[in-house]
Coordinates of C-alpha atoms in Angstrom, one line a residue:
M1 CA 2.7 28.6 -37.0
E2 CA 1.4 27.0 -40.4
H3 CA 3.6 24.1 -38.7
L4 CA 2.2 24.1 -35.4
Q5 CA -1.3 24.2 -36.3
Y6 CA -1.0 21.0 -38.6
Q7 CA 0.4 19.3 -35.2
L8 CA -2.9 20.7 -33.9
K9 CA -4.7 19.3 -36.2
L10 CA -2.8 15.7 -36.0
L11 CA -3.9 15.5 -32.3
Q12 CA -7.0 16.3 -32.3
E13 CA -7.4 13.8 -34.8
K14 CA -6.1 10.9 -32.8
L15 CA -7.7 11.9 -29.8
G16 CA -10.9 12.0 -31.4
G17 CA -13.4 13.0 -28.4
D18 CA -14.6 16.6 -28.1
I19 CA -11.1 18.9 -27.9
E20 CA -11.4 21.8 -29.3
V21 CA -7.9 23.7 -29.8
D22 CA -7.9 27.4 -31.7
L23 CA -5.3 27.6 -34.4
S24 CA -7.1 30.6 -35.9
L25 CA -4.0 33.3 -36.1
T26 CA -5.7 36.3 -34.0
S27 CA -5.5 33.6 -31.1
I28 CA -3.5 31.3 -30.1
P29 CA -3.6 29.1 -27.3
L30 CA 0.0 29.1 -26.4
I31 CA 1.0 28.8 -22.2
K32 CA 3.1 32.1 -22.8
Y33 CA 7.0 32.7 -23.2
R34 CA 9.3 33.0 -20.9
I35 CA 11.4 36.3 -21.9
P36 CA 14.9 36.2 -19.4
S37 CA 15.5 40.1 -20.9
S38 CA 12.2 40.8 -18.5
P39 CA 11.6 38.2 -16.0
N40 CA 8.3 37.6 -14.6
P41 CA 7.1 39.0 -11.1
F42 CA 8.6 36.6 -8.1
I43 CA 5.7 34.8 -6.5
A44 CA 4.4 35.2 -2.4
Q45 CA 3.4 31.8 -2.0
S46 CA 3.8 28.3 -3.3
C47 CA 0.0 27.8 -4.5
D48 CA 0.7 31.0 -6.6
L49 CA 1.9 27.9 -9.1
D50 CA -1.2 26.3 -8.4
C51 CA -2.9 26.4 -11.7
Y52 CA -6.0 24.0 -13.0
S53 CA -7.0 26.1 -16.1
F54 CA -3.9 27.5 -18.3
D55 CA -4.4 31.7 -18.5
A56 CA -8.3 31.0 -20.2
L57 CA -11.0 33.6 -20.7
G58 CA -12.2 35.0 -17.0
T59 CA -10.4 32.4 -15.1
P60 CA -6.5 33.4 -12.7
P61 CA -3.8 33.4 -14.9
C62 CA -1.2 30.5 -14.0
K63 CA 2.6 31.4 -13.3
W64 CA 3.4 29.0 -15.4
N65 CA 5.3 30.0 -19.3
N66 CA 6.1 27.4 -22.5
E67 CA 10.3 27.5 -22.6
I68 CA 11.7 29.2 -25.3
N69 CA 12.1 26.8 -28.3
Q70 CA 16.1 26.7 -29.6
P71 CA 17.6 24.4 -32.2
C72 CA 19.5 21.2 -31.2
N73 CA 23.1 22.6 -31.8
P74 CA 25.3 21.0 -30.2
N75 CA 22.5 19.8 -28.0
C76 CA 18.3 20.1 -28.3
G77 CA 17.3 23.2 -25.2
D78 CA 13.2 23.4 -25.5
S79 CA 12.1 22.0 -29.0
L80 CA 7.4 21.7 -28.4
D81 CA 5.1 23.8 -27.0
F82 CA 2.6 23.4 -24.9
V83 CA -0.7 24.6 -26.2
R84 CA -3.8 24.6 -23.9
A85 CA -6.8 22.6 -24.7
K86 CA -10.4 22.0 -23.8
N87 CA -12.7 18.8 -23.1
S88 CA -12.5 15.1 -23.3
W89 CA -10.8 13.4 -26.5
G90 CA -12.1 10.0 -26.6
P91 CA -12.0 7.4 -24.3
K92 CA -11.6 4.2 -27.2
Q93 CA -8.5 6.7 -27.6
S94 CA -7.4 7.1 -24.0
S95 CA -6.7 3.7 -23.9
L96 CA -5.5 2.8 -27.0
I97 CA -2.8 5.6 -26.3
F98 CA -2.3 6.7 -22.8
G99 CA -3.7 3.7 -20.7
T100 CA -6.3 4.4 -19.4
D101 CA -9.7 5.7 -20.1
E102 CA -10.1 8.3 -18.2
T103 CA -9.4 11.6 -19.5
A104 CA -9.7 15.7 -18.4
S105 CA -12.6 17.3 -18.6
K106 CA -12.1 21.2 -18.5
Y107 CA -8.6 23.1 -19.3
Y108 CA -5.0 21.3 -19.7
I109 CA -1.7 21.4 -21.4
I110 CA -0.8 18.9 -24.5
A111 CA 2.8 18.9 -26.6
G112 CA 2.5 16.1 -28.9
T113 CA 4.0 15.4 -32.1
D114 CA 3.4 12.7 -35.2
I115 CA 6.9 13.4 -35.8
K116 CA 9.8 10.8 -34.7
M117 CA 11.8 13.6 -32.5
R118 CA 15.8 13.1 -31.4
P119 CA 16.1 11.4 -28.2
D120 CA 16.4 14.6 -26.5
S121 CA 14.0 16.6 -27.6
S122 CA 11.5 17.7 -25.0
A123 CA 8.8 20.2 -23.9
M124 CA 9.3 22.7 -21.3
L125 CA 7.4 25.0 -18.6
V126 CA 8.7 26.9 -16.4
S127 CA 7.5 28.8 -13.7
N128 CA 7.3 32.0 -12.3
P129 CA 11.2 33.1 -10.5
I130 CA 10.5 31.7 -6.8
Q131 CA 12.8 33.1 -3.7
C132 CA 13.2 30.1 -1.9
Q133 CA 11.6 26.8 0.1
E134 CA 11.4 26.4 3.2
G135 CA 12.3 22.7 4.4
D136 CA 10.8 20.2 1.2
G137 CA 8.2 21.1 -0.6
E138 CA 5.3 19.0 -3.0
F139 CA 4.7 19.5 -6.4
I140 CA 1.2 16.9 -7.6
F141 CA -0.2 17.1 -11.5
K142 CA -2.6 14.9 -13.2
Y143 CA -0.6 13.7 -16.5
W144 CA -1.2 11.3 -19.5
T145 CA 1.9 9.8 -21.2
S146 CA 1.9 8.1 -25.2
P147 CA 4.0 5.0 -24.5
G148 CA 8.1 6.4 -24.4
V149 CA 7.2 9.9 -23.1
S150 CA 8.0 10.3 -19.9
I151 CA 8.1 13.6 -17.2
Q152 CA 10.1 15.2 -15.3
I153 CA 10.3 18.2 -12.3
C154 CA 13.5 19.7 -11.8
T155 CA 14.7 22.2 -10.3
R156 CA 16.8 24.9 -11.6
R157 CA 19.0 28.0 -10.9
F158 CA 17.1 31.5 -11.6
G159 CA 19.0 32.8 -14.7
A160 CA 20.8 29.6 -15.4
P161 CA 21.6 27.9 -18.7
I162 CA 18.2 25.9 -20.0
K163 CA 18.9 22.3 -19.4
E164 CA 21.2 22.6 -16.7
F165 CA 19.3 21.6 -14.1
S166 CA 20.2 21.9 -9.9
W167 CA 17.9 18.4 -9.2
C168 CA 15.5 17.3 -11.4
S169 CA 12.8 13.7 -9.8
G170 CA 12.2 10.4 -11.0
N171 CA 11.0 9.6 -14.8
V172 CA 7.4 9.7 -14.6
T173 CA 5.9 7.6 -17.1
I174 CA 3.3 5.1 -15.6
G175 CA 0.3 5.2 -13.7
D176 CA -1.6 8.0 -15.8
P177 CA -3.3 9.8 -14.4
G178 CA -2.0 10.2 -11.5
P179 CA -2.4 12.6 -9.3
I180 CA 1.2 11.9 -9.2
N181 CA 2.8 14.1 -5.3
L182 CA 6.6 14.5 -5.5
M183 CA 8.9 16.1 -3.6
I184 CA 11.5 18.8 -3.8
P185 CA 14.1 17.7 -1.5
G186 CA 14.9 21.8 0.0
S187 CA 15.8 23.9 2.2
I188 CA 16.5 25.7 -1.4
M189 CA 17.5 28.9 -0.5
Y190 CA 18.8 30.4 -3.3
N191 CA 16.7 32.3 -6.5
F192 CA 15.1 29.1 -8.4
E193 CA 13.0 27.9 -11.2
I194 CA 10.7 24.7 -11.2
V195 CA 10.3 23.2 -14.9
L196 CA 8.5 20.7 -16.2
L197 CA 9.8 18.9 -18.4
A198 CA 8.0 15.7 -20.5
K199 CA 10.8 15.0 -23.4
G200 CA 11.3 10.8 -25.3
F201 CA 9.2 12.5 -28.6
N202 CA 10.9 10.0 -30.0
F203 CA 8.8 6.5 -31.0
D204 CA 8.6 4.4 -33.8
A205 CA 7.2 1.7 -34.1
F206 CA 3.9 -0.7 -34.6
G207 CA 3.1 3.0 -37.0
A208 CA 3.2 5.5 -34.8
R209 CA 5.4 7.5 -34.3
G210 CA 6.1 11.1 -31.7
G211 CA 4.6 11.7 -29.0
I212 CA 2.0 13.0 -26.4
A213 CA 2.3 14.6 -23.5
I214 CA -1.1 16.0 -21.1
I215 CA -0.4 18.1 -17.7
D216 CA -3.3 18.8 -16.0
D217 CA -4.2 20.6 -12.1
I218 CA -0.9 21.8 -11.2
I219 CA -0.4 22.1 -7.4
Y220 CA 3.0 23.6 -5.5
K221 CA 3.5 23.4 -1.5
A222 CA 5.6 24.6 0.5
S223 CA 6.0 26.2 3.8
S224 CA 7.5 29.8 2.6
V225 CA 9.1 30.6 -0.8
Q226 CA 10.1 34.2 0.9
N227 CA 12.5 34.4 3.6
C228 CA 13.7 31.3 3.7
A229 CA 14.4 29.0 7.7
N230 CA 17.6 26.7 6.1
I231 CA 15.9 23.2 7.4
P232 CA 17.3 20.7 6.4
H233 CA 16.7 17.5 4.3
V234 CA 15.5 14.5 6.1
D235 CA 15.3 12.0 3.2
P236 CA 11.8 9.2 3.8
P237 CA 12.5 6.1 5.4
P238 CA 12.1 3.3 2.6
T239 CA 8.6 1.4 2.6
L240 CA 9.4 -1.7 4.4
P241 CA 7.9 -4.5 1.4
K242 CA 4.3 -6.3 1.3
E243 CA 6.1 -9.7 1.9
T244 CA 7.1 -8.3 5.4
C245 CA 4.3 -7.2 6.1
H246 CA 2.7 -10.2 4.8
Q247 CA 4.7 -12.2 7.8
L248 CA 4.7 -9.3 10.6
T249 CA 1.5 -8.0 10.1
C250 CA -1.4 -10.9 11.4
Q251 CA -4.6 -11.0 13.6
F252 CA -4.3 -14.9 12.6
E253 CA -7.1 -14.9 11.1
E254 CA -8.1 -17.9 7.6
T255 CA -7.4 -15.5 5.5
D256 CA -4.9 -13.8 6.7
E257 CA -1.4 -15.1 5.1
C258 CA 0.6 -15.0 8.1
S259 CA -1.3 -18.1 9.6
E260 CA -0.6 -20.3 7.1
S261 CA 2.6 -21.2 9.0
I262 CA 0.7 -22.0 12.0
K263 CA 0.3 -25.6 10.3
Y264 CA 4.4 -26.6 10.4
S265 CA 5.0 -24.4 13.4
G266 CA 4.5 -25.7 17.8
F267 CA 1.7 -23.9 18.1
W268 CA -2.0 -24.3 17.6
R269 CA -5.0 -21.6 16.1
H270 CA -8.1 -20.9 18.2
T271 CA -11.4 -19.8 16.4
D272 CA -14.0 -19.3 18.6
E273 CA -14.4 -17.2 21.9
S274 CA -15.3 -20.5 24.4
P275 CA -12.1 -20.0 26.8
L276 CA -8.9 -23.2 26.5
G277 CA -7.5 -25.0 29.8
N278 CA -8.2 -24.6 34.0
L279 CA -9.7 -21.1 35.5
H280 CA -5.7 -20.9 36.7
T281 CA -3.2 -21.7 34.3
G282 CA -6.0 -21.2 30.8
I283 CA -6.5 -18.7 28.5
R284 CA -10.8 -17.5 29.7
T285 CA -11.5 -14.6 26.3
P286 CA -9.9 -14.1 23.4
Y287 CA -7.2 -11.5 22.9
K288 CA -9.5 -9.7 19.3
G289 CA -10.7 -12.6 17.3
S290 CA -8.9 -15.6 16.5
F291 CA -5.5 -16.4 18.0
I292 CA -2.5 -18.5 18.6
Y293 CA -1.3 -20.2 21.6
A294 CA 1.6 -23.4 22.2
R295 CA 0.3 -26.0 25.1
G296 CA 2.7 -28.1 27.3
P297 CA 3.9 -30.3 28.4
G298 CA 7.3 -29.1 26.7
T299 CA 9.2 -26.8 24.0
K300 CA 7.0 -25.0 21.6
S301 CA 8.7 -22.7 18.8
Y302 CA 6.5 -20.4 16.3
S303 CA 8.9 -19.3 13.0
I304 CA 8.7 -16.2 10.3
R305 CA 11.5 -17.8 7.9
S306 CA 13.1 -14.9 5.5
V307 CA 12.3 -11.8 6.4
N308 CA 13.4 -8.6 5.6
I309 CA 13.9 -5.7 6.8
N310 CA 14.9 -2.1 5.0
R311 CA 14.5 0.0 7.8
Q312 CA 13.8 0.5 11.9
I313 CA 10.3 -0.7 12.8
S314 CA 8.7 -1.7 16.1
F315 CA 7.0 -5.0 16.0
E316 CA 4.0 -5.3 18.1
F317 CA 2.5 -8.4 19.9
C318 CA 0.4 -9.1 22.2
L319 CA 0.9 -11.9 24.1
Y320 CA -1.6 -14.3 27.6
A321 CA 0.8 -15.8 30.2
P322 CA -0.9 -16.7 32.6
G323 CA 1.1 -19.3 34.9
E324 CA 4.0 -19.6 35.9
G325 CA 5.8 -21.7 33.9
A326 CA 4.4 -19.8 30.6
N327 CA 7.0 -18.4 29.5
L328 CA 7.8 -16.9 26.1
E329 CA 11.0 -15.6 24.3
I330 CA 11.3 -14.4 20.7
W331 CA 14.9 -14.7 19.3
G332 CA 15.8 -13.1 15.8
T333 CA 18.4 -15.0 13.7
I334 CA 20.7 -13.3 11.2
P335 CA 23.2 -14.5 8.4
D336 CA 26.6 -15.4 10.0
S337 CA 24.7 -15.5 13.0
N338 CA 24.2 -16.8 16.5
G339 CA 20.1 -16.6 17.5
T340 CA 20.1 -13.2 19.0
L341 CA 16.9 -13.2 22.7
L342 CA 14.9 -10.3 21.7
F343 CA 12.4 -10.9 25.1
S344 CA 11.6 -12.8 28.0
T345 CA 9.1 -13.0 29.9
D346 CA 10.7 -12.7 32.6
N347 CA 9.8 -9.4 34.3
V348 CA 6.2 -10.3 33.3
E349 CA 3.3 -10.9 35.3
H350 CA 1.4 -13.9 35.5
S351 CA -1.4 -14.4 37.6
N352 CA -3.4 -11.3 35.7
H353 CA -5.9 -13.4 33.1
I354 CA -4.9 -10.3 30.6
W355 CA -3.5 -9.7 27.2
T356 CA -0.9 -7.7 27.6
C357 CA 1.2 -5.8 24.2
Q358 CA 4.4 -5.2 23.7
R359 CA 6.9 -3.9 21.2
L360 CA 9.9 -4.4 19.9
V361 CA 12.2 -2.6 17.6
F362 CA 14.2 -4.7 14.7
Y363 CA 17.2 -2.6 12.7
P364 CA 17.2 -3.8 9.2
N365 CA 19.0 -6.2 8.8
N366 CA 18.0 -9.5 6.1
Y367 CA 16.7 -11.7 9.4
T368 CA 17.0 -15.7 8.5
S369 CA 14.0 -16.4 11.6
I370 CA 11.8 -15.0 13.9
E371 CA 11.4 -17.5 16.4
F372 CA 8.2 -17.5 18.9
K373 CA 9.5 -19.9 21.9
A374 CA 7.3 -21.5 24.2
K375 CA 10.1 -22.7 26.2
K376 CA 9.5 -25.5 29.2
L377 CA 6.0 -25.5 29.6
P378 CA 5.7 -27.8 32.4
N379 CA 2.5 -29.4 32.0
K380 CA -0.1 -29.3 30.3
F381 CA -2.6 -27.5 32.0
T382 CA -0.3 -25.0 30.7
Y383 CA -0.9 -22.3 27.7
V384 CA 0.7 -19.5 25.8
G385 CA -1.5 -17.3 23.5
L386 CA 0.0 -14.9 21.1
D387 CA -2.2 -11.9 18.5
G388 CA -1.9 -8.8 17.5
F389 CA 1.5 -8.5 15.2
K390 CA 1.6 -5.1 13.9
I391 CA 4.6 -2.6 12.6
V392 CA 4.6 0.7 13.4
D393 CA 6.9 2.9 12.5
P394 CA 9.2 3.8 16.0
V395 CA 8.5 7.9 16.2
T396 CA 5.6 8.6 14.7
Q397 CA 3.9 5.3 16.1
Q398 CA 1.9 4.7 12.7
N399 CA 0.7 1.8 11.1
L400 CA 3.5 1.3 8.5
C401 CA 1.6 -2.0 6.8
D402 CA -2.1 0.2 7.1
T403 CA -3.9 -1.3 4.1

């Protein structure tokens, strides 16, 4: 107890502000310990694990516990405890220690030391047991970590050894204070616990040692935690690279990055609402603003080069091809292969003076080029217009590059 009091006083001094931790011997501000011989009851619904006040007087009890401390023989079990604190720490100290001046304002829990500990030393917060998890779950929390300290969320079969985990997330180290939303893959068809693991209290540089972890606003979501159906986990598709979004999402306005590539193509950019060409074979109205166009005679090309598509996408584009002979082809080329024809206007009605939007499915690959080719335009009165480049999910139809 004396060692704990000493460590907490040092943390108060280091964090500054109005932070309060009750250090009296009669009121120990520890989150209660997990007792293996007398296990806590199973939760009835996922929100039972939501925790905002951490057992503060007069608030709903939190169904979380400190893990039992164990020595490092042969390896470290749990070495530090989470302690409830309240009020904000200093914003200046927060920026220096956590890289953000945002602080918690009410109750939260803190674990830390100014002693360089072993690399495998940790502070562990353990949930009440859960009967099962139907499908994927969500775990959301706010966090502040000093340099070197990281947070992991793990699942552990009920009754398993302290650090025998079934699954763990990656290390949460940056982005303080969040909140961060982590997926717990399911379904989990056995009794288990969720473990919040803070580790990396072995910093020793620039006159600082040890480390600090602060946790707040814990939320757990799952469709069911009792009598669960076995819904298989499906990994979500990867996020598209930002550069791919810049390349394939375009309204051809002045500020659009993709507008730069028009300068080196056979297409031109039109920026006002005035018509182009004559009433029969010209472009009478814009789609939604600026657009690009090709004008005959001959074949004119616009290429987007080095496009990394790392998941299946649906590429939407809008076309204006009013006159006979106003033909457009779209070609895709991948390394070590000839180009593949992806789209042709052979089946498009040319007499309608309207913009028509089309969609192409692209499969994962590194495309050396995606080429838009206004092909064999017969004369100078022939126009082809393009606009409204957009990428959507082929299944959900959600915009994948919505900024």
